[in-house]
GROMACS .gro file of C-alpha atoms in nm:
model
  235
    1MET     CA    1   1.727  -0.237  -1.169
    2GLN     CA    2   1.372  -0.278  -1.036
    3SER     CA    3   1.321  -0.341  -0.664
    4LYS     CA    4   1.123  -0.649  -0.562
    5GLU     CA    5   0.830  -0.424  -0.470
    6GLU     CA    6   0.829  -0.255  -0.813
    7ARG     CA    7   0.857  -0.586  -0.993
    8VAL     CA    8   0.574  -0.747  -0.795
    9HIS     CA    9   0.355  -0.442  -0.853
   10HIS     CA   10   0.414  -0.465  -1.228
   11VAL     CA   11   0.335  -0.839  -1.228
   12PHE     CA   12  -0.001  -0.803  -1.054
   13GLU     CA   13  -0.101  -0.491  -1.245
   14SER     CA   14  -0.044  -0.703  -1.560
   15ILE     CA   15  -0.201  -1.041  -1.477
   16TYR     CA   16  -0.511  -0.928  -1.281
   17GLY     CA   17  -0.756  -1.021  -1.559
   18ASN     CA   18  -0.646  -1.386  -1.569
   19TYR     CA   19  -0.541  -1.427  -1.207
   20ASP     CA   20  -0.837  -1.632  -1.083
   21LYS     CA   21  -0.836  -1.860  -1.388
   22MET     CA   22  -0.462  -1.916  -1.361
   23ASN     CA   23  -0.480  -1.994  -0.989
   24SER     CA   24  -0.719  -2.277  -1.068
   25VAL     CA   25  -0.508  -2.401  -1.359
   26ILE     CA   26  -0.175  -2.389  -1.172
   27SER     CA   27  -0.298  -2.551  -0.849
   28PHE     CA   28  -0.543  -2.791  -1.023
   29GLN     CA   29  -0.810  -2.612  -0.813
   30GLN     CA   30  -0.647  -2.740  -0.493
   31HIS     CA   31  -0.611  -2.385  -0.357
   32LEU     CA   32  -0.988  -2.382  -0.294
   33LYS     CA   33  -0.961  -2.692  -0.073
   34TRP     CA   34  -0.658  -2.553   0.109
   35ARG     CA   35  -0.841  -2.231   0.192
   36LYS     CA   36  -1.159  -2.412   0.297
   37ASP     CA   37  -0.964  -2.636   0.535
   38THR     CA   38  -0.778  -2.334   0.675
   39MET     CA   39  -1.107  -2.150   0.730
   40ASN     CA   40  -1.249  -2.453   0.913
   41LYS     CA   41  -0.947  -2.448   1.143
   42MET     CA   42  -0.987  -2.073   1.206
   43ALA     CA   43  -1.353  -2.114   1.313
   44VAL     CA   44  -1.429  -1.748   1.242
   45GLY     CA   45  -1.701  -1.609   1.469
   46LYS     CA   46  -2.006  -1.405   1.365
   47GLY     CA   47  -1.980  -1.031   1.416
   48LYS     CA   48  -1.599  -1.037   1.427
   49THR     CA   49  -1.349  -0.814   1.245
   50ALA     CA   50  -1.099  -0.940   0.989
   51LEU     CA   51  -0.826  -0.800   0.767
   52ASP     CA   52  -0.717  -0.981   0.451
   53VAL     CA   53  -0.368  -0.856   0.359
   54CYS     CA   54  -0.258  -0.882  -0.007
   55CYS     CA   55  -0.621  -0.966  -0.082
   56GLY     CA   56  -0.574  -0.969  -0.460
   57THR     CA   57  -0.900  -1.049  -0.635
   58GLY     CA   58  -1.079  -1.089  -0.303
   59ASP     CA   59  -1.172  -1.456  -0.274
   60TRP     CA   60  -1.047  -1.497   0.082
   61THR     CA   61  -1.192  -1.156   0.175
   62ILE     CA   62  -1.533  -1.280   0.057
   63ALA     CA   63  -1.497  -1.611   0.245
   64LEU     CA   64  -1.420  -1.413   0.562
   65ALA     CA   65  -1.723  -1.188   0.498
   66ASP     CA   66  -1.948  -1.493   0.473
   67ALA     CA   67  -1.804  -1.621   0.801
   68VAL     CA   68  -1.841  -1.298   1.004
   69GLY     CA   69  -2.188  -1.229   0.861
   70PRO     CA   70  -2.358  -0.892   0.800
   71GLU     CA   71  -2.288  -0.779   1.156
   72GLY     CA   72  -1.911  -0.827   1.115
   73LYS     CA   73  -1.651  -0.620   0.929
   74VAL     CA   74  -1.388  -0.733   0.677
   75ILE     CA   75  -1.124  -0.521   0.506
   76GLY     CA   76  -0.938  -0.640   0.199
   77LEU     CA   77  -0.608  -0.460   0.134
   78ASP     CA   78  -0.377  -0.477  -0.166
   79PHE     CA   79  -0.130  -0.249  -0.344
   80SER     CA   80  -0.239  -0.346  -0.697
   81LYS     CA   81  -0.528  -0.123  -0.803
   82ASN     CA   82  -0.606  -0.350  -1.097
   83MET     CA   83  -0.645  -0.652  -0.867
   84LEU     CA   84  -0.863  -0.442  -0.634
   85LYS     CA   85  -1.098  -0.357  -0.923
   86ILE     CA   86  -1.177  -0.729  -0.953
   87SER     CA   87  -1.230  -0.752  -0.574
   88GLU     CA   88  -1.467  -0.457  -0.574
   89GLU     CA   89  -1.670  -0.598  -0.863
   90LYS     CA   90  -1.713  -0.929  -0.679
   91VAL     CA   91  -1.808  -0.760  -0.351
   92GLN     CA   92  -2.063  -0.532  -0.522
   93THR     CA   93  -2.215  -0.823  -0.718
   94LEU     CA   94  -2.258  -1.019  -0.393
   95GLY     CA   95  -2.391  -0.713  -0.207
   96LEU     CA   96  -2.150  -0.758   0.084
   97LYS     CA   97  -2.199  -0.438   0.283
   98GLN     CA   98  -1.965  -0.562   0.558
   99VAL     CA   99  -1.664  -0.553   0.322
  100GLU     CA  100  -1.437  -0.258   0.251
  101ILE     CA  101  -1.168  -0.285  -0.017
  102ILE     CA  102  -0.875  -0.049   0.024
  103HIS     CA  103  -0.550   0.033  -0.153
  104GLY     CA  104  -0.255  -0.005   0.083
  105ASN     CA  105   0.084  -0.158   0.152
  106ALA     CA  106   0.137  -0.473   0.360
  107MET     CA  107   0.467  -0.327   0.481
  108GLU     CA  108   0.285  -0.036   0.646
  109LEU     CA  109  -0.071  -0.133   0.739
  110PRO     CA  110  -0.286   0.182   0.782
  111PHE     CA  111  -0.456   0.069   1.103
  112GLU     CA  112  -0.425   0.124   1.476
  113ASP     CA  113  -0.272  -0.141   1.702
  114ASP     CA  114  -0.509  -0.413   1.830
  115THR     CA  115  -0.782  -0.358   1.566
  116PHE     CA  116  -0.877  -0.699   1.420
  117ASP     CA  117  -0.985  -1.039   1.552
  118TYR     CA  118  -0.833  -1.212   1.247
  119VAL     CA  119  -0.562  -1.116   0.999
  120THR     CA  120  -0.500  -1.333   0.692
  121ILE     CA  121  -0.257  -1.334   0.402
  122GLY     CA  122  -0.308  -1.582   0.119
  123PHE     CA  123  -0.036  -1.640  -0.142
  124GLY     CA  124   0.091  -1.289  -0.082
  125LEU     CA  125   0.365  -1.312   0.179
  126ARG     CA  126   0.616  -1.450  -0.071
  127ASN     CA  127   0.576  -1.133  -0.279
  128VAL     CA  128   0.660  -0.876  -0.009
  129PRO     CA  129   1.009  -0.725   0.032
  130ASP     CA  130   1.046  -0.835   0.397
  131TYR     CA  131   0.852  -1.137   0.528
  132LEU     CA  132   0.925  -1.073   0.895
  133HIS     CA  133   0.833  -0.705   0.876
  134VAL     CA  134   0.489  -0.789   0.730
  135LEU     CA  135   0.430  -1.056   0.996
  136LYS     CA  136   0.516  -0.797   1.262
  137GLU     CA  137   0.266  -0.556   1.105
  138MET     CA  138   0.000  -0.830   1.107
  139TYR     CA  139   0.081  -0.896   1.474
  140ARG     CA  140   0.059  -0.524   1.558
  141VAL     CA  141  -0.292  -0.472   1.416
  142LEU     CA  142  -0.425  -0.796   1.567
  143LYS     CA  143  -0.623  -0.779   1.891
  144PRO     CA  144  -0.482  -0.965   2.193
  145GLY     CA  145  -0.626  -1.317   2.172
  146GLY     CA  146  -0.669  -1.285   1.795
  147LEU     CA  147  -0.514  -1.506   1.532
  148ALA     CA  148  -0.316  -1.449   1.213
  149VAL     CA  149  -0.304  -1.694   0.925
  150CYS     CA  150  -0.073  -1.733   0.627
  151LEU     CA  151  -0.166  -1.972   0.344
  152GLU     CA  152   0.124  -1.995   0.103
  153THR     CA  153   0.321  -2.213  -0.136
  154SER     CA  154   0.583  -2.425   0.038
  155HIS     CA  155   0.853  -2.681  -0.037
  156PRO     CA  156   0.783  -3.055  -0.063
  157THR     CA  157   1.031  -3.266   0.129
  158LEU     CA  158   0.959  -3.610  -0.023
  159LEU     CA  159   1.243  -3.715  -0.253
  160GLY     CA  160   1.125  -3.745  -0.613
  161TYR     CA  161   0.810  -3.540  -0.553
  162ARG     CA  162   1.025  -3.243  -0.455
  163GLN     CA  163   1.218  -3.256  -0.783
  164LEU     CA  164   0.895  -3.300  -0.984
  165PHE     CA  165   0.733  -3.007  -0.803
  166ASN     CA  166   1.035  -2.784  -0.863
  167PHE     CA  167   1.043  -2.879  -1.232
  168TYR     CA  168   0.671  -2.802  -1.264
  169PHE     CA  169   0.704  -2.464  -1.095
  170ARG     CA  170   1.020  -2.362  -1.278
  171PHE     CA  171   0.941  -2.474  -1.632
  172ILE     CA  172   0.576  -2.577  -1.676
  173MET     CA  173   0.404  -2.294  -1.485
  174PRO     CA  174   0.555  -2.010  -1.692
  175ILE     CA  175   0.455  -2.196  -2.011
  176MET     CA  176   0.099  -2.228  -1.877
  177GLY     CA  177   0.111  -1.855  -1.804
  178LYS     CA  178   0.204  -1.793  -2.166
  179LEU     CA  179  -0.063  -2.028  -2.303
  180PHE     CA  180  -0.354  -1.922  -2.082
  181ALA     CA  181  -0.269  -1.564  -1.988
  182LYS     CA  182  -0.009  -1.448  -2.246
  183SER     CA  183   0.219  -1.371  -1.951
  184TYR     CA  184   0.532  -1.589  -1.959
  185LYS     CA  185   0.758  -1.333  -1.788
  186GLU     CA  186   0.510  -1.260  -1.507
  187TYR     CA  187   0.449  -1.628  -1.426
  188SER     CA  188   0.822  -1.690  -1.438
  189TRP     CA  189   0.851  -1.429  -1.159
  190LEU     CA  190   0.584  -1.608  -0.954
  191GLN     CA  191   0.781  -1.933  -0.961
  192GLU     CA  192   1.094  -1.742  -0.855
  193SER     CA  193   0.915  -1.593  -0.555
  194ALA     CA  194   0.782  -1.937  -0.456
  195ARG     CA  195   1.126  -2.095  -0.492
  196ASP     CA  196   1.290  -1.837  -0.265
  197PHE     CA  197   1.019  -1.851   0.004
  198PRO     CA  198   1.102  -2.017   0.341
  199GLY     CA  199   0.997  -2.375   0.411
  200MET     CA  200   0.733  -2.461   0.672
  201LYS     CA  201   0.966  -2.480   0.973
  202GLU     CA  202   1.153  -2.162   0.874
  203LEU     CA  203   0.824  -1.974   0.835
  204ALA     CA  204   0.708  -2.096   1.178
  205ILE     CA  205   1.029  -1.948   1.322
  206LEU     CA  206   0.950  -1.613   1.154
  207PHE     CA  207   0.602  -1.623   1.311
  208GLU     CA  208   0.770  -1.672   1.648
  209GLN     CA  209   1.013  -1.385   1.584
  210ALA     CA  210   0.718  -1.161   1.494
  211GLY     CA  211   0.571  -1.221   1.843
  212PHE     CA  212   0.312  -1.493   1.780
  213ASN     CA  213   0.267  -1.790   2.011
  214ASN     CA  214   0.094  -2.129   1.991
  215ILE     CA  215   0.204  -2.149   1.628
  216GLN     CA  216   0.060  -2.433   1.423
  217TYR     CA  217   0.125  -2.526   1.064
  218LYS     CA  218  -0.020  -2.779   0.823
  219SER     CA  219   0.113  -2.912   0.495
  220TYR     CA  220  -0.110  -2.951   0.189
  221SER     CA  221  -0.063  -3.165  -0.122
  222GLY     CA  222   0.264  -3.317  -0.003
  223GLY     CA  223   0.413  -2.981   0.091
  224ALA     CA  224   0.313  -2.787  -0.222
  225ALA     CA  225   0.144  -2.540   0.015
  226ALA     CA  226   0.110  -2.485   0.389
  227SER     CA  227  -0.102  -2.290   0.633
  228HIS     CA  228   0.050  -2.125   0.941
  229ILE     CA  229  -0.160  -2.000   1.231
  230GLY     CA  230  -0.025  -1.784   1.513
  231TYR     CA  231  -0.197  -1.623   1.812
  232LYS     CA  232  -0.141  -1.289   1.982
  233GLU     CA  233  -0.127  -1.345   2.354
  234LYS     CA  234  -0.407  -1.205   2.567
  235ARG     CA  235  -0.302  -0.925   2.797
   0.00000   0.00000   0.00000
C-alpha cells in the first residue's frame, strides 16, 4: 500500500499540466482573491526574505517576489519536479532574478534556523504526512519576529452550506477533474485530503503547538478556505 507521501507525489507529478486551470475551475477563481487578501494582511516589506513551501506551480512564490522587489529573496520549494518545471518557466518568463526554485521536502526543510522573514504554504499543508511537523519546520526556519502563513481549504460550519460544500468536494470535483484534466482518481484524492484536514480552530491549535504566538485566522467563502497567520516571538 502506498504511503500518503508516495500517493501525493504521484498525484502532483500527474496533474501538473492542468493544475492552474483546475484551481480556477474548482474554486471559481476565488483562490486568487483569498491569496490577495492574505498578502494584504501580511504587508510584505521590500528587500525581505521569504520561503514558499509546497510552492507547486509558483503563483504565491511570484506574488511574494513582486512584494519583496528585486532587492529581496524568495525561495519556492516543492517535492514534485513536474510542478517545479511550471514554476521555473513562469519565473524565467517574468525575469524574476530574486526567485530561486528548489526541489525539497516540507518535512525536512534544507535551511538553517532563523533564515526567513516570511514562510508561506498555500493549499499544500493538507497533503503532507504530518501537519504539526511541517508547521514546526516552518517555525524553525523563520526569523524571530517573522510570520508564517497557511492558506488552505477548510470546513464550512453553516448548516446546509456545509452539506452542499461536502457534496461538491466529494462528488462534483472529481468529475470536473475527469472532464477538464482527465484525472478523476487524482482529483478524488484531493477531495479526500481536504475532507480529512483540520478545521480552523483545530489548525490554530496546531500553530500554537508548533510554537507560534499571536495566531490569527480568517474564513473565506463561508469557510470553504481559511488563512492562518502565526508569529515567531522576538528574542
